[in-house]
Amino acid sequence: EPIIQIKNVTKTFIGKDNQVEALKGISLDINKGDIYGIIGMSGAGKSTLVRCLNYLEKPTTGTVVVEDQDLSTLTEAELRKVRTGIAMIFQHFNLLMQRSVLDNVCFPMEIVGVKKQAARKRAMELLEIVGLKEKADAYPSQLSGGQKQRVAIARALANTPKILLCDEATSALDPTTTKEILKLLQDINKQYGITIVIITHEMAVVQEICSHVAIIDAGELAEHGTVEEVFSRP
Ligand code: ADP
Ligand code: ADP
């Protein structure tokens, strides 16, 4: 059952004296519970595609349907609600450096109006899930890259998203730490049924945890299917 349907999506960036066709008509279904890899070279259009899934980027043409809602038909208020259900993590973690680990995890809950006490309680539970309870009072600058990404994952889970978008989330990490973070993502997928979309330029990441994969090449969908299907094709 598709949780995300991408239909004929194009995106053209118009510059002063040039235009870039970042996406040239992409159609793709992502099913509930998938760990879906989006792989391709730098500049292929992966980030643009994934940013279209939460309408941080609006497609030039085509439609994006999330949980049966065509995003182009929604009001800003409705879009904000959909976005609460779509969390994101990044290559550089994007933590708030002036706030403690606990307060970083509380932040998205504060935004949607969760009471301080309740937010802190849930944040501690989330830190336990990602294995960082003892770092609750530390600051991001005191953490390793892998620990920072764990905090970012805890923060991403704060408002119980249905979908987690990961944009090169392991690209700044060493191979051992990468494996640990991928294992955590896999556990989260299994335990909470969260659909995960992973953008990466690394084949190994896809082969490690993805159920499905789409290969994006110069704004076009080159291949897609289960990992077995795509990688066993001649
Ligand atoms: P990837 O994530 O695969 O590296 P991107 O989606 O970031 O690729 O970029 C795809 C293409 O779109 C690139 O040519 C990039 O330069 C261009 N692009 C991305 N964002 C913008 C933007 N905001 N304005 C203009 N061009 C952009
Ligand atoms: P890029 O150069 O790839 O676009 P940046 O280095 O500019 O990425 O980082 C993007 C965001 O992440 C910025 O808001 C920055 O403050 C934050 N950031 C960068 N490095 C770290 C880090 N080590 N820990 C926490 N946040 C970081």
PDB file of C-alpha atoms and ligand atoms in Angstrom:
ATOM      1  CA  GLU A   1       0.000   0.000   0.000  1.00  0.00           C
ATOM      2  CA  PRO A   2       1.650   3.249  -1.134  1.00  0.00           C
ATOM      3  CA  ILE A   3       2.238   5.905   1.523  1.00  0.00           C
ATOM      4  CA  ILE A   4       3.978   8.169  -1.019  1.00  0.00           C
ATOM      5  CA  GLN A   5       3.053   8.431  -4.708  1.00  0.00           C
ATOM      6  CA  ILE A   6       5.229  10.520  -6.987  1.00  0.00           C
ATOM      7  CA  LYS A   7       3.558  11.074 -10.363  1.00  0.00           C
ATOM      8  CA  ASN A   8       5.363  12.621 -13.316  1.00  0.00           C
ATOM      9  CA  VAL A   9       7.214  15.103 -11.153  1.00  0.00           C
ATOM     10  CA  THR A  10       9.388  17.669 -12.888  1.00  0.00           C
ATOM     11  CA  LYS A  11      11.319  20.491 -11.267  1.00  0.00           C
ATOM     12  CA  THR A  12      12.980  23.277 -13.196  1.00  0.00           C
ATOM     13  CA  PHE A  13      15.047  25.880 -11.388  1.00  0.00           C
ATOM     14  CA  ILE A  14      14.972  29.170 -13.271  1.00  0.00           C
ATOM     15  CA  GLY A  15      18.114  31.253 -12.866  1.00  0.00           C
ATOM     16  CA  LYS A  16      18.964  34.718 -14.202  1.00  0.00           C
ATOM     17  CA  ASP A  17      20.434  33.445 -17.443  1.00  0.00           C
ATOM     18  CA  ASN A  18      20.016  29.686 -17.249  1.00  0.00           C
ATOM     19  CA  GLN A  19      17.619  27.007 -16.160  1.00  0.00           C
ATOM     20  CA  VAL A  20      18.281  23.627 -14.617  1.00  0.00           C
ATOM     21  CA  GLU A  21      15.929  20.726 -15.162  1.00  0.00           C
ATOM     22  CA  ALA A  22      16.647  18.988 -11.863  1.00  0.00           C
ATOM     23  CA  LEU A  23      13.814  16.447 -12.258  1.00  0.00           C
ATOM     24  CA  LYS A  24      12.582  15.386 -15.692  1.00  0.00           C
ATOM     25  CA  GLY A  25       9.397  13.421 -15.018  1.00  0.00           C
ATOM     26  CA  ILE A  26       9.755  10.971 -12.154  1.00  0.00           C
ATOM     27  CA  SER A  27       7.070   8.493 -11.108  1.00  0.00           C
ATOM     28  CA  LEU A  28       7.584   6.294  -8.083  1.00  0.00           C
ATOM     29  CA  ASP A  29       5.505   4.619  -5.372  1.00  0.00           C
ATOM     30  CA  ILE A  30       6.884   4.084  -1.891  1.00  0.00           C
ATOM     31  CA  ASN A  31       4.960   1.574   0.213  1.00  0.00           C
ATOM     32  CA  LYS A  32       4.213   1.738   3.914  1.00  0.00           C
ATOM     33  CA  GLY A  33       7.068   0.176   5.873  1.00  0.00           C
ATOM     34  CA  ASP A  34       9.609   0.278   3.031  1.00  0.00           C
ATOM     35  CA  ILE A  35      13.200   1.323   3.549  1.00  0.00           C
ATOM     36  CA  TYR A  36      13.541   2.991   0.169  1.00  0.00           C
ATOM     37  CA  GLY A  37      16.949   4.018  -1.128  1.00  0.00           C
ATOM     38  CA  ILE A  38      17.345   6.876  -3.611  1.00  0.00           C
ATOM     39  CA  ILE A  39      20.780   6.561  -5.128  1.00  0.00           C
ATOM     40  CA  GLY A  40      22.620   8.578  -7.744  1.00  0.00           C
ATOM     41  CA  MET A  41      25.606  10.780  -8.392  1.00  0.00           C
ATOM     42  CA  SER A  42      26.035  14.263  -7.002  1.00  0.00           C
ATOM     43  CA  GLY A  43      23.718  16.652  -8.843  1.00  0.00           C
ATOM     44  CA  ALA A  44      21.403  13.858 -10.057  1.00  0.00           C
ATOM     45  CA  GLY A  45      18.381  15.409  -8.350  1.00  0.00           C
ATOM     46  CA  LYS A  46      18.059  13.229  -5.216  1.00  0.00           C
ATOM     47  CA  SER A  47      17.726  16.068  -2.702  1.00  0.00           C
ATOM     48  CA  THR A  48      15.309  17.954  -4.919  1.00  0.00           C
ATOM     49  CA  LEU A  49      13.140  14.840  -5.243  1.00  0.00           C
ATOM     50  CA  VAL A  50      13.096  14.208  -1.517  1.00  0.00           C
ATOM     51  CA  ARG A  51      12.385  17.882  -0.767  1.00  0.00           C
ATOM     52  CA  CYS A  52       9.355  17.560  -3.046  1.00  0.00           C
ATOM     53  CA  LEU A  53       7.982  14.882  -0.689  1.00  0.00           C
ATOM     54  CA  ASN A  54       7.349  17.425   2.068  1.00  0.00           C
ATOM     55  CA  TYR A  55       6.830  20.331  -0.315  1.00  0.00           C
ATOM     56  CA  LEU A  56       9.924  22.175   0.881  1.00  0.00           C
ATOM     57  CA  GLU A  57      10.318  22.197  -2.885  1.00  0.00           C
ATOM     58  CA  LYS A  58       7.176  22.509  -4.997  1.00  0.00           C
ATOM     59  CA  PRO A  59       7.273  20.449  -8.207  1.00  0.00           C
ATOM     60  CA  THR A  60       7.065  22.471 -11.425  1.00  0.00           C
ATOM     61  CA  THR A  61       4.621  19.881 -12.807  1.00  0.00           C
ATOM     62  CA  GLY A  62       3.315  16.558 -11.584  1.00  0.00           C
ATOM     63  CA  THR A  63       1.874  15.515  -8.247  1.00  0.00           C
ATOM     64  CA  VAL A  64       3.025  14.194  -4.897  1.00  0.00           C
ATOM     65  CA  VAL A  65       0.479  12.229  -2.873  1.00  0.00           C
ATOM     66  CA  VAL A  66       1.237  11.450   0.772  1.00  0.00           C
ATOM     67  CA  GLU A  67      -1.223   9.202   2.618  1.00  0.00           C
ATOM     68  CA  ASP A  68      -3.838   9.808  -0.070  1.00  0.00           C
ATOM     69  CA  GLN A  69      -3.505  13.603   0.103  1.00  0.00           C
ATOM     70  CA  ASP A  70      -2.412  15.432  -3.041  1.00  0.00           C
ATOM     71  CA  LEU A  71      -0.031  17.992  -1.541  1.00  0.00           C
ATOM     72  CA  SER A  72      -0.824  20.570  -4.245  1.00  0.00           C
ATOM     73  CA  THR A  73      -4.403  20.807  -2.970  1.00  0.00           C
ATOM     74  CA  LEU A  74      -3.528  21.544   0.649  1.00  0.00           C
ATOM     75  CA  THR A  75      -3.571  24.865   2.473  1.00  0.00           C
ATOM     76  CA  GLU A  76      -0.426  26.015   4.312  1.00  0.00           C
ATOM     77  CA  ALA A  77      -1.978  24.900   7.613  1.00  0.00           C
ATOM     78  CA  GLU A  78      -2.759  21.457   6.200  1.00  0.00           C
ATOM     79  CA  LEU A  79       0.745  21.210   4.763  1.00  0.00           C
ATOM     80  CA  ARG A  80       2.244  22.010   8.149  1.00  0.00           C
ATOM     81  CA  LYS A  81       0.276  19.115   9.593  1.00  0.00           C
ATOM     82  CA  VAL A  82       1.484  16.728   6.885  1.00  0.00           C
ATOM     83  CA  ARG A  83       5.064  17.922   7.483  1.00  0.00           C
ATOM     84  CA  THR A  84       4.773  17.046  11.181  1.00  0.00           C
ATOM     85  CA  GLY A  85       4.371  13.444  10.026  1.00  0.00           C
ATOM     86  CA  ILE A  86       7.462  13.600   7.792  1.00  0.00           C
ATOM     87  CA  ALA A  87      10.689  13.967   9.758  1.00  0.00           C
ATOM     88  CA  MET A  88      14.114  14.537   8.251  1.00  0.00           C
ATOM     89  CA  ILE A  89      17.755  13.974   9.172  1.00  0.00           C
ATOM     90  CA  PHE A  90      20.794  15.410   7.397  1.00  0.00           C
ATOM     91  CA  GLN A  91      24.470  14.883   6.679  1.00  0.00           C
ATOM     92  CA  HIS A  92      25.537  17.654   9.062  1.00  0.00           C
ATOM     93  CA  PHE A  93      22.948  16.815  11.749  1.00  0.00           C
ATOM     94  CA  ASN A  94      21.636  20.413  11.981  1.00  0.00           C
ATOM     95  CA  LEU A  95      21.467  20.364  15.768  1.00  0.00           C
ATOM     96  CA  LEU A  96      20.987  23.540  17.764  1.00  0.00           C
ATOM     97  CA  MET A  97      24.458  24.094  19.175  1.00  0.00           C
ATOM     98  CA  GLN A  98      23.343  26.407  22.027  1.00  0.00           C
ATOM     99  CA  ARG A  99      20.906  23.850  23.401  1.00  0.00           C
ATOM    100  CA  SER A 100      21.536  20.685  25.366  1.00  0.00           C
ATOM    101  CA  VAL A 101      20.875  17.277  23.846  1.00  0.00           C
ATOM    102  CA  LEU A 102      17.613  17.023  25.805  1.00  0.00           C
ATOM    103  CA  ASP A 103      16.468  20.471  24.649  1.00  0.00           C
ATOM    104  CA  ASN A 104      17.309  19.616  21.037  1.00  0.00           C
ATOM    105  CA  VAL A 105      14.983  16.612  21.252  1.00  0.00           C
ATOM    106  CA  CYS A 106      12.286  18.699  22.980  1.00  0.00           C
ATOM    107  CA  PHE A 107      12.405  21.400  20.291  1.00  0.00           C
ATOM    108  CA  PRO A 108       9.967  19.916  17.703  1.00  0.00           C
ATOM    109  CA  MET A 109       7.516  19.115  20.486  1.00  0.00           C
ATOM    110  CA  GLU A 110       7.657  22.707  21.774  1.00  0.00           C
ATOM    111  CA  ILE A 111       6.825  23.900  18.266  1.00  0.00           C
ATOM    112  CA  VAL A 112       3.601  21.893  18.189  1.00  0.00           C
ATOM    113  CA  GLY A 113       2.694  22.974  21.725  1.00  0.00           C
ATOM    114  CA  VAL A 114       3.540  19.936  23.868  1.00  0.00           C
ATOM    115  CA  LYS A 115       3.869  20.949  27.553  1.00  0.00           C
ATOM    116  CA  LYS A 116       7.427  21.177  28.847  1.00  0.00           C
ATOM    117  CA  GLN A 117       7.064  18.348  31.368  1.00  0.00           C
ATOM    118  CA  ALA A 118       5.570  15.929  28.850  1.00  0.00           C
ATOM    119  CA  ALA A 119       8.141  16.896  26.206  1.00  0.00           C
ATOM    120  CA  ARG A 120      11.045  16.215  28.562  1.00  0.00           C
ATOM    121  CA  LYS A 121       9.615  12.849  29.541  1.00  0.00           C
ATOM    122  CA  ARG A 122       9.223  11.764  25.924  1.00  0.00           C
ATOM    123  CA  ALA A 123      12.642  13.187  25.015  1.00  0.00           C
ATOM    124  CA  MET A 124      14.257  11.003  27.697  1.00  0.00           C
ATOM    125  CA  GLU A 125      12.442   7.944  26.327  1.00  0.00           C
ATOM    126  CA  LEU A 126      13.658   8.775  22.834  1.00  0.00           C
ATOM    127  CA  LEU A 127      17.218   9.252  24.058  1.00  0.00           C
ATOM    128  CA  GLU A 128      16.981   5.831  25.643  1.00  0.00           C
ATOM    129  CA  ILE A 129      15.844   4.319  22.326  1.00  0.00           C
ATOM    130  CA  VAL A 130      18.862   5.804  20.512  1.00  0.00           C
ATOM    131  CA  GLY A 131      21.199   4.818  23.365  1.00  0.00           C
ATOM    132  CA  LEU A 132      22.128   8.313  24.575  1.00  0.00           C
ATOM    133  CA  LYS A 133      20.211   8.797  27.815  1.00  0.00           C
ATOM    134  CA  GLU A 134      23.389   9.547  29.720  1.00  0.00           C
ATOM    135  CA  LYS A 135      24.167  12.463  27.343  1.00  0.00           C
ATOM    136  CA  ALA A 136      20.889  14.313  27.967  1.00  0.00           C
ATOM    137  CA  ASP A 137      22.628  17.292  29.584  1.00  0.00           C
ATOM    138  CA  ALA A 138      25.604  17.399  27.208  1.00  0.00           C
ATOM    139  CA  TYR A 139      25.903  19.897  24.355  1.00  0.00           C
ATOM    140  CA  PRO A 140      26.238  18.833  20.693  1.00  0.00           C
ATOM    141  CA  SER A 141      29.846  20.084  20.549  1.00  0.00           C
ATOM    142  CA  GLN A 142      30.747  17.447  23.161  1.00  0.00           C
ATOM    143  CA  LEU A 143      29.485  14.559  21.005  1.00  0.00           C
ATOM    144  CA  SER A 144      30.995  12.445  18.243  1.00  0.00           C
ATOM    145  CA  GLY A 145      29.442  12.481  14.766  1.00  0.00           C
ATOM    146  CA  GLY A 146      27.604   9.212  15.403  1.00  0.00           C
ATOM    147  CA  GLN A 147      26.244  10.511  18.697  1.00  0.00           C
ATOM    148  CA  LYS A 148      25.085  13.742  17.021  1.00  0.00           C
ATOM    149  CA  GLN A 149      23.219  11.723  14.424  1.00  0.00           C
ATOM    150  CA  ARG A 150      21.572   9.680  17.202  1.00  0.00           C
ATOM    151  CA  VAL A 151      20.351  12.917  18.781  1.00  0.00           C
ATOM    152  CA  ALA A 152      19.054  14.044  15.388  1.00  0.00           C
ATOM    153  CA  ILE A 153      17.216  10.717  15.033  1.00  0.00           C
ATOM    154  CA  ALA A 154      15.676  11.084  18.509  1.00  0.00           C
ATOM    155  CA  ARG A 155      14.589  14.611  17.592  1.00  0.00           C
ATOM    156  CA  ALA A 156      13.169  13.365  14.279  1.00  0.00           C
ATOM    157  CA  LEU A 157      11.038  10.795  16.114  1.00  0.00           C
ATOM    158  CA  ALA A 158       9.701  13.329  18.635  1.00  0.00           C
ATOM    159  CA  ASN A 159       6.361  13.988  16.959  1.00  0.00           C
ATOM    160  CA  THR A 160       5.859  10.303  15.961  1.00  0.00           C
ATOM    161  CA  PRO A 161       6.333  10.686  12.217  1.00  0.00           C
ATOM    162  CA  LYS A 162       5.049   8.122   9.732  1.00  0.00           C
ATOM    163  CA  ILE A 163       7.916   8.866   7.339  1.00  0.00           C
ATOM    164  CA  LEU A 164      11.602   9.569   7.990  1.00  0.00           C
ATOM    165  CA  LEU A 165      13.642  11.186   5.199  1.00  0.00           C
ATOM    166  CA  CYS A 166      17.413  10.742   5.486  1.00  0.00           C
ATOM    167  CA  ASP A 167      19.509  13.037   3.268  1.00  0.00           C
ATOM    168  CA  GLU A 168      23.062  11.629   3.125  1.00  0.00           C
ATOM    169  CA  ALA A 169      22.668  10.925   6.855  1.00  0.00           C
ATOM    170  CA  THR A 170      25.751   8.697   7.062  1.00  0.00           C
ATOM    171  CA  SER A 171      27.989  10.522   4.574  1.00  0.00           C
ATOM    172  CA  ALA A 172      29.940  12.342   7.285  1.00  0.00           C
ATOM    173  CA  LEU A 173      30.465   9.182   9.357  1.00  0.00           C
ATOM    174  CA  ASP A 174      33.147   6.492   9.297  1.00  0.00           C
ATOM    175  CA  PRO A 175      32.190   2.964   8.120  1.00  0.00           C
ATOM    176  CA  THR A 176      31.757   1.493  11.615  1.00  0.00           C
ATOM    177  CA  THR A 177      29.586   4.378  12.812  1.00  0.00           C
ATOM    178  CA  THR A 178      27.651   4.229   9.532  1.00  0.00           C
ATOM    179  CA  LYS A 179      26.778   0.587  10.240  1.00  0.00           C
ATOM    180  CA  GLU A 180      25.606   1.455  13.755  1.00  0.00           C
ATOM    181  CA  ILE A 181      23.371   4.265  12.523  1.00  0.00           C
ATOM    182  CA  LEU A 182      21.931   2.074   9.749  1.00  0.00           C
ATOM    183  CA  LYS A 183      21.206  -0.629  12.316  1.00  0.00           C
ATOM    184  CA  LEU A 184      19.364   1.932  14.456  1.00  0.00           C
ATOM    185  CA  LEU A 185      17.304   3.072  11.455  1.00  0.00           C
ATOM    186  CA  GLN A 186      16.487  -0.559  10.680  1.00  0.00           C
ATOM    187  CA  ASP A 187      15.338  -1.159  14.288  1.00  0.00           C
ATOM    188  CA  ILE A 188      13.154   1.946  14.160  1.00  0.00           C
ATOM    189  CA  ASN A 189      11.612   0.789  10.888  1.00  0.00           C
ATOM    190  CA  LYS A 190      10.859  -2.660  12.324  1.00  0.00           C
ATOM    191  CA  GLN A 191       9.685  -1.540  15.738  1.00  0.00           C
ATOM    192  CA  TYR A 192       7.539   1.462  14.808  1.00  0.00           C
ATOM    193  CA  GLY A 193       6.704   0.695  11.169  1.00  0.00           C
ATOM    194  CA  ILE A 194       8.085   4.063  10.074  1.00  0.00           C
ATOM    195  CA  THR A 195       8.659   4.283   6.328  1.00  0.00           C
ATOM    196  CA  ILE A 196      12.238   5.375   5.678  1.00  0.00           C
ATOM    197  CA  VAL A 197      13.574   7.092   2.561  1.00  0.00           C
ATOM    198  CA  ILE A 198      17.345   7.161   2.339  1.00  0.00           C
ATOM    199  CA  ILE A 199      19.195   9.421  -0.074  1.00  0.00           C
ATOM    200  CA  THR A 200      22.766   8.341  -0.604  1.00  0.00           C
ATOM    201  CA  HIS A 201      25.534   8.248  -3.162  1.00  0.00           C
ATOM    202  CA  GLU A 202      26.865   5.071  -1.518  1.00  0.00           C
ATOM    203  CA  MET A 203      25.855   1.690  -2.920  1.00  0.00           C
ATOM    204  CA  ALA A 204      26.947  -0.013   0.323  1.00  0.00           C
ATOM    205  CA  VAL A 205      24.330   1.882   2.328  1.00  0.00           C
ATOM    206  CA  VAL A 206      21.564   0.683   0.011  1.00  0.00           C
ATOM    207  CA  GLN A 207      22.783  -2.896   0.098  1.00  0.00           C
ATOM    208  CA  GLU A 208      23.060  -2.816   3.879  1.00  0.00           C
ATOM    209  CA  ILE A 209      19.456  -1.922   4.747  1.00  0.00           C
ATOM    210  CA  CYS A 210      17.182  -0.950   1.851  1.00  0.00           C
ATOM    211  CA  SER A 211      14.241  -3.062   0.722  1.00  0.00           C
ATOM    212  CA  HIS A 212      13.774  -1.031  -2.452  1.00  0.00           C
ATOM    213  CA  VAL A 213      15.929   1.297  -4.492  1.00  0.00           C
ATOM    214  CA  ALA A 214      15.532   3.912  -7.213  1.00  0.00           C
ATOM    215  CA  ILE A 215      18.507   5.029  -9.262  1.00  0.00           C
ATOM    216  CA  ILE A 216      18.292   8.681 -10.301  1.00  0.00           C
ATOM    217  CA  ASP A 217      20.474   9.796 -13.191  1.00  0.00           C
ATOM    218  CA  ALA A 218      20.479  13.393 -14.433  1.00  0.00           C
ATOM    219  CA  GLY A 219      16.934  14.023 -13.208  1.00  0.00           C
ATOM    220  CA  GLU A 220      15.528  10.796 -14.592  1.00  0.00           C
ATOM    221  CA  LEU A 221      14.529   7.503 -13.018  1.00  0.00           C
ATOM    222  CA  ALA A 222      17.049   5.031 -14.434  1.00  0.00           C
ATOM    223  CA  GLU A 223      15.967   1.933 -12.485  1.00  0.00           C
ATOM    224  CA  HIS A 224      13.703   1.019  -9.598  1.00  0.00           C
ATOM    225  CA  GLY A 225      12.488  -2.049  -7.761  1.00  0.00           C
ATOM    226  CA  THR A 226      13.535  -4.295  -4.920  1.00  0.00           C
ATOM    227  CA  VAL A 227      17.238  -4.226  -4.152  1.00  0.00           C
ATOM    228  CA  GLU A 228      17.520  -7.828  -5.419  1.00  0.00           C
ATOM    229  CA  GLU A 229      15.788  -6.958  -8.705  1.00  0.00           C
ATOM    230  CA  VAL A 230      17.796  -3.835  -9.409  1.00  0.00           C
ATOM    231  CA  PHE A 231      21.196  -5.207  -8.522  1.00  0.00           C
ATOM    232  CA  SER A 232      20.782  -8.563 -10.244  1.00  0.00           C
ATOM    233  CA  ARG A 233      19.869  -6.987 -13.592  1.00  0.00           C
ATOM    234  CA  PRO A 234      22.623  -7.381 -16.174  1.00  0.00           C
TER     235      PRO A 234
HETATM  236  P1  ADP B   1      21.706  15.632  -5.582  1.00  0.00           P
HETATM  237  O1  ADP B   1      20.924  15.666  -4.315  1.00  0.00           O
HETATM  238  O2  ADP B   1      21.480  14.352  -6.345  1.00  0.00           O
HETATM  239  O3  ADP B   1      23.160  15.918  -5.414  1.00  0.00           O
HETATM  240  P2  ADP B   1      20.263  18.082  -6.170  1.00  0.00           P
HETATM  241  O4  ADP B   1      18.833  17.702  -6.107  1.00  0.00           O
HETATM  242  O5  ADP B   1      20.860  18.758  -5.008  1.00  0.00           O
HETATM  243  O6  ADP B   1      21.121  16.764  -6.542  1.00  0.00           O
HETATM  244  O7  ADP B   1      20.501  18.992  -7.452  1.00  0.00           O
HETATM  245  C1  ADP B   1      20.031  18.641  -8.752  1.00  0.00           C
HETATM  246  C2  ADP B   1      20.340  19.776  -9.725  1.00  0.00           C
HETATM  247  O8  ADP B   1      19.522  20.893  -9.392  1.00  0.00           O
HETATM  248  C3  ADP B   1      21.784  20.256  -9.667  1.00  0.00           C
HETATM  249  O9  ADP B   1      22.157  20.631 -10.972  1.00  0.00           O
HETATM  250  C4  ADP B   1      21.696  21.465  -8.761  1.00  0.00           C
HETATM  251  O10 ADP B   1      22.716  22.363  -9.042  1.00  0.00           O
HETATM  252  C5  ADP B   1      20.326  22.034  -9.104  1.00  0.00           C
HETATM  253  N1  ADP B   1      19.721  22.758  -7.983  1.00  0.00           N
HETATM  254  C6  ADP B   1      19.349  22.225  -6.785  1.00  0.00           C
HETATM  255  N2  ADP B   1      18.773  23.159  -6.006  1.00  0.00           N
HETATM  256  C7  ADP B   1      18.785  24.313  -6.720  1.00  0.00           C
HETATM  257  C8  ADP B   1      18.311  25.647  -6.466  1.00  0.00           C
HETATM  258  N3  ADP B   1      17.715  25.973  -5.311  1.00  0.00           N
HETATM  259  N4  ADP B   1      18.481  26.560  -7.435  1.00  0.00           N
HETATM  260  C9  ADP B   1      19.057  26.235  -8.615  1.00  0.00           C
HETATM  261  N5  ADP B   1      19.508  24.998  -8.924  1.00  0.00           N
HETATM  262  C10 ADP B   1      19.373  24.051  -7.992  1.00  0.00           C
HETATM  263  P1  ADP B   2      26.758  22.067   3.897  1.00  0.00           P
HETATM  264  O1  ADP B   2      28.026  22.844   3.812  1.00  0.00           O
HETATM  265  O2  ADP B   2      26.907  20.650   3.426  1.00  0.00           O
HETATM  266  O3  ADP B   2      25.572  22.750   3.265  1.00  0.00           O
HETATM  267  P2  ADP B   2      26.782  22.987   6.601  1.00  0.00           P
HETATM  268  O4  ADP B   2      28.123  22.617   7.098  1.00  0.00           O
HETATM  269  O5  ADP B   2      26.545  24.397   6.136  1.00  0.00           O
HETATM  270  O6  ADP B   2      26.359  21.966   5.451  1.00  0.00           O
HETATM  271  O7  ADP B   2      25.740  22.626   7.758  1.00  0.00           O
HETATM  272  C1  ADP B   2      24.356  22.814   7.619  1.00  0.00           C
HETATM  273  C2  ADP B   2      23.765  23.128   8.996  1.00  0.00           C
HETATM  274  O8  ADP B   2      24.224  22.163   9.966  1.00  0.00           O
HETATM  275  C3  ADP B   2      24.152  24.474   9.531  1.00  0.00           C
HETATM  276  O9  ADP B   2      23.006  25.068  10.118  1.00  0.00           O
HETATM  277  C4  ADP B   2      25.210  24.219  10.586  1.00  0.00           C
HETATM  278  O10 ADP B   2      25.147  25.157  11.636  1.00  0.00           O
HETATM  279  C5  ADP B   2      24.830  22.828  11.078  1.00  0.00           C
HETATM  280  N1  ADP B   2      26.026  22.053  11.449  1.00  0.00           N
HETATM  281  C6  ADP B   2      27.151  21.890  10.718  1.00  0.00           C
HETATM  282  N2  ADP B   2      28.025  21.097  11.344  1.00  0.00           N
HETATM  283  C7  ADP B   2      27.445  20.725  12.486  1.00  0.00           C
HETATM  284  C8  ADP B   2      27.842  19.907  13.576  1.00  0.00           C
HETATM  285  N3  ADP B   2      29.026  19.299  13.609  1.00  0.00           N
HETATM  286  N4  ADP B   2      26.986  19.722  14.587  1.00  0.00           N
HETATM  287  C9  ADP B   2      25.792  20.326  14.568  1.00  0.00           C
HETATM  288  N5  ADP B   2      25.355  21.116  13.579  1.00  0.00           N
HETATM  289  C10 ADP B   2      26.166  21.321  12.558  1.00  0.00           C
END
